[in-house]
Backbone as ProteinMPNN parsed JSONL, in Angstrom:
{"seq_chain_A": "MNLLNVVPVAGLVWAVVLAGERLTVVQVLGGAVVIAGVTLGLHRGKQGRHGRKPFPHGREADPTAA", "coords_chain_A": {"N_chain_A": [[42.103, 0.408, 13.03], [44.315, -1.879, 14.188], [44.616, -4.963, 15.419], [46.141, -7.195, 15.101], [48.586, -7.811, 16.203], [48.099, -8.867, 18.667], [47.42, -11.468, 18.394], [49.412, -13.589, 18.851], [49.502, -13.514, 21.661], [46.88, -14.179, 22.357], [46.875, -16.76, 21.309], [48.697, -17.992, 23.019], [47.31, -17.84, 25.439], [45.125, -19.52, 24.852], [46.53, -21.911, 24.479], [47.454, -22.429, 27.038], [45.021, -22.636, 28.452], [43.454, -24.588, 27.044], [45.203, -26.695, 26.224], [46.794, -27.173, 28.353], [49.395, -26.203, 28.573], [52.561, -25.135, 29.961], [53.201, -22.017, 31.466], [55.69, -19.599, 31.114], [57.924, -17.208, 32.706], [59.177, -15.553, 30.847], [57.417, -15.694, 28.685], [55.168, -14.436, 29.771], [56.198, -11.856, 30.223], [56.794, -11.159, 27.565], [54.206, -11.163, 26.44], [53.122, -9.039, 27.898], [54.652, -6.913, 26.916], [53.832, -6.892, 24.235], [51.057, -6.286, 24.494], [51.255, -3.784, 25.743], [52.545, -2.338, 23.704], [50.626, -2.423, 21.613], [48.516, -1.063, 22.868], [49.706, 1.455, 23.292], [50.19, 2.168, 20.616], [47.555, 2.322, 19.613], [46.564, 4.401, 21.172], [48.256, 6.574, 20.489], [47.608, 6.734, 17.814], [45.125, 7.932, 17.785], [45.702, 10.54, 18.421], [47.208, 11.582, 16.364], [50.08, 12.555, 14.373], [53.032, 13.706, 16.058], [51.812, 14.219, 18.476], [49.682, 15.969, 18.215], [46.209, 16.69, 17.73], [44.588, 15.399, 14.865], [43.635, 17.291, 11.935], [40.489, 17.773, 10.222], [39.917, 15.783, 7.285], [42.478, 14.791, 7.097], [44.491, 16.718, 7.034], [47.226, 18.531, 8.465], [48.274, 20.973, 10.884], [50.378, 23.661, 9.904], [53.476, 23.963, 11.278], [55.138, 26.135, 10.961], [53.6, 28.26, 10.28], [52.128, 31.369, 11.181]], "CA_chain_A": [[42.594, -0.177, 14.25], [44.89, -3.167, 13.836], [44.936, -5.728, 16.621], [46.767, -8.464, 14.719], [49.743, -8.076, 17.056], [47.641, -9.544, 19.882], [47.147, -12.862, 18.057], [50.272, -14.525, 19.592], [49.112, -13.523, 23.076], [45.652, -14.97, 22.426], [47.271, -18.149, 21.088], [49.328, -18.464, 24.251], [46.243, -18.031, 26.423], [44.392, -20.729, 24.486], [47.397, -23.072, 24.711], [47.461, -22.686, 28.479], [43.679, -23.024, 28.899], [42.946, -25.798, 26.408], [46.171, -27.779, 26.08], [47.519, -27.376, 29.605], [50.798, -25.815, 28.435], [53.125, -24.387, 31.085], [53.467, -20.616, 31.172], [56.961, -19.176, 31.698], [58.053, -15.778, 32.992], [59.528, -14.886, 29.593], [56.187, -15.587, 27.9], [54.338, -13.415, 30.401], [56.811, -10.555, 29.918], [56.593, -10.905, 26.134], [52.804, -10.794, 26.256], [52.93, -7.69, 28.448], [55.258, -5.967, 25.969], [52.95, -6.823, 23.061], [49.835, -5.562, 24.855], [51.627, -2.381, 25.964], [52.81, -1.735, 22.399], [49.358, -2.233, 20.901], [47.794, 0.005, 23.56], [50.383, 2.716, 22.975], [49.936, 2.468, 19.207], [46.17, 2.746, 19.452], [46.408, 5.707, 21.824], [48.939, 7.583, 19.673], [46.903, 6.841, 16.546], [44.001, 8.846, 17.948], [46.207, 11.9, 18.549], [47.875, 12.032, 15.153], [51.537, 12.659, 14.497], [53.62, 14.745, 16.908], [50.976, 14.451, 19.641], [48.586, 16.917, 17.95], [45.002, 16.086, 17.181], [44.553, 15.638, 13.422], [42.603, 18.138, 11.366], [39.606, 17.018, 9.32], [40.412, 15.458, 5.938], [43.869, 14.357, 7.158], [45.466, 17.813, 6.966], [47.798, 18.922, 9.746], [48.658, 22.376, 10.978], [51.747, 23.999, 9.504], [54.113, 24.502, 12.477], [55.85, 27.384, 10.66], [52.636, 29.329, 10.031], [51.865, 32.196, 12.367]], "C_chain_A": [[43.054, -1.598, 13.926], [45.316, -3.897, 15.109], [45.591, -7.068, 16.296], [47.974, -8.801, 15.584], [49.365, -8.822, 18.327], [47.394, -11.033, 19.628], [48.09, -13.831, 18.79], [49.91, -14.62, 21.077], [47.848, -14.36, 23.253], [45.963, -16.459, 22.218], [47.911, -18.767, 22.318], [48.277, -18.748, 25.326], [45.467, -19.314, 26.123], [45.234, -21.982, 24.716], [47.428, -23.44, 26.19], [46.112, -23.244, 28.931], [43.275, -24.392, 28.344], [43.918, -26.972, 26.418], [46.985, -28.027, 27.342], [49.005, -27.054, 29.516], [51.265, -25.045, 29.673], [53.483, -22.986, 30.628], [54.762, -20.211, 31.867], [56.965, -17.663, 31.917], [58.354, -15.006, 31.708], [58.29, -14.706, 28.718], [55.26, -14.512, 28.462], [54.887, -12.028, 30.097], [56.631, -10.192, 28.446], [55.168, -10.491, 25.829], [52.515, -9.396, 26.772], [53.506, -6.632, 27.517], [54.364, -5.798, 24.74], [51.697, -6.004, 23.372], [50.127, -4.089, 25.088], [51.876, -1.671, 24.631], [51.547, -1.471, 21.6], [48.561, -1.099, 21.531], [48.394, 1.366, 23.249], [50.124, 3.125, 21.527], [48.516, 2.938, 18.955], [45.947, 4.129, 20.041], [47.05, 6.815, 20.989], [48.243, 7.778, 18.339], [45.724, 7.799, 16.618], [44.462, 10.293, 17.986], [46.79, 12.433, 17.255], [49.382, 12.13, 15.39], [51.917, 13.819, 15.395], [52.718, 15.106, 18.09], [49.853, 15.442, 19.441], [47.378, 16.158, 17.44], [44.935, 16.397, 15.689], [43.398, 16.544, 13.02], [41.682, 17.289, 10.507], [40.267, 16.823, 7.949], [41.902, 15.143, 5.943], [44.898, 15.459, 7.077], [45.963, 18.138, 8.366], [48.17, 20.395, 9.712], [50.102, 22.554, 10.546], [52.44, 24.625, 10.702], [54.855, 25.821, 12.23], [54.902, 28.544, 10.438], [52.357, 30.09, 11.317], [50.404, 32.29, 12.663]], "O_chain_A": [[42.27, -2.418, 13.448], [46.261, -3.491, 15.784], [45.594, -7.975, 17.128], [48.347, -9.97, 15.686], [50.242, -9.361, 19.0], [47.178, -11.784, 20.58], [47.605, -14.831, 19.318], [50.005, -15.692, 21.674], [47.753, -15.157, 24.186], [45.375, -17.315, 22.879], [47.685, -19.939, 22.62], [48.343, -19.757, 26.028], [45.185, -20.101, 27.027], [44.695, -23.016, 25.11], [47.427, -24.618, 26.547], [46.059, -24.206, 29.697], [42.808, -25.254, 29.089], [43.506, -28.117, 26.599], [47.772, -28.972, 27.404], [49.796, -27.577, 30.301], [50.47, -24.389, 30.346], [54.007, -22.795, 29.531], [54.926, -20.446, 33.064], [56.123, -16.939, 31.385], [57.829, -13.91, 31.513], [58.134, -13.667, 28.077], [54.64, -13.765, 27.706], [54.128, -11.122, 29.752], [56.345, -9.039, 28.122], [54.942, -9.57, 25.045], [51.752, -8.649, 26.159], [52.912, -5.568, 27.347], [54.166, -4.68, 24.264], [51.321, -5.125, 22.596], [49.344, -3.231, 24.681], [51.46, -0.526, 24.453], [51.408, -0.417, 20.98], [47.993, -0.267, 20.823], [47.668, 2.321, 22.975], [49.867, 4.296, 21.245], [48.296, 3.856, 18.165], [45.219, 4.939, 19.469], [46.454, 7.876, 20.802], [48.28, 8.875, 17.781], [45.364, 8.413, 15.614], [43.701, 11.189, 17.623], [46.857, 13.649, 17.076], [49.879, 11.822, 16.474], [51.19, 14.808, 15.476], [52.85, 16.195, 18.649], [49.127, 15.741, 20.389], [47.507, 15.114, 16.799], [45.194, 17.529, 15.282], [42.345, 16.57, 13.656], [42.06, 16.19, 10.104], [41.089, 17.638, 7.529], [42.541, 15.218, 4.894], [46.093, 15.164, 7.052], [45.215, 18.033, 9.338], [48.356, 20.981, 8.646], [50.946, 21.693, 10.796], [52.05, 25.714, 11.124], [55.167, 26.543, 13.176], [55.334, 29.696, 10.408], [52.354, 29.515, 12.406], [50.011, 32.948, 13.626]]}, "name": "protein", "num_of_chains": 1, "seq": "MNLLNVVPVAGLVWAVVLAGERLTVVQVLGGAVVIAGVTLGLHRGKQGRHGRKPFPHGREADPTAA"}
């Protein structure tokens, strides 16, 4: 699980809280996009590729097998 993409959002929050920086609409929208992307990536990572749950040991089902 890689949450390094959230670091800029956390930095923005700290800048607003500690340094009194002004928050703009563009910054809020950018933070929302980052959080949505991380959430989507974490959710899809649990399902495996192509929306299927992964098999043990990293093997996936062969879609051509009957």
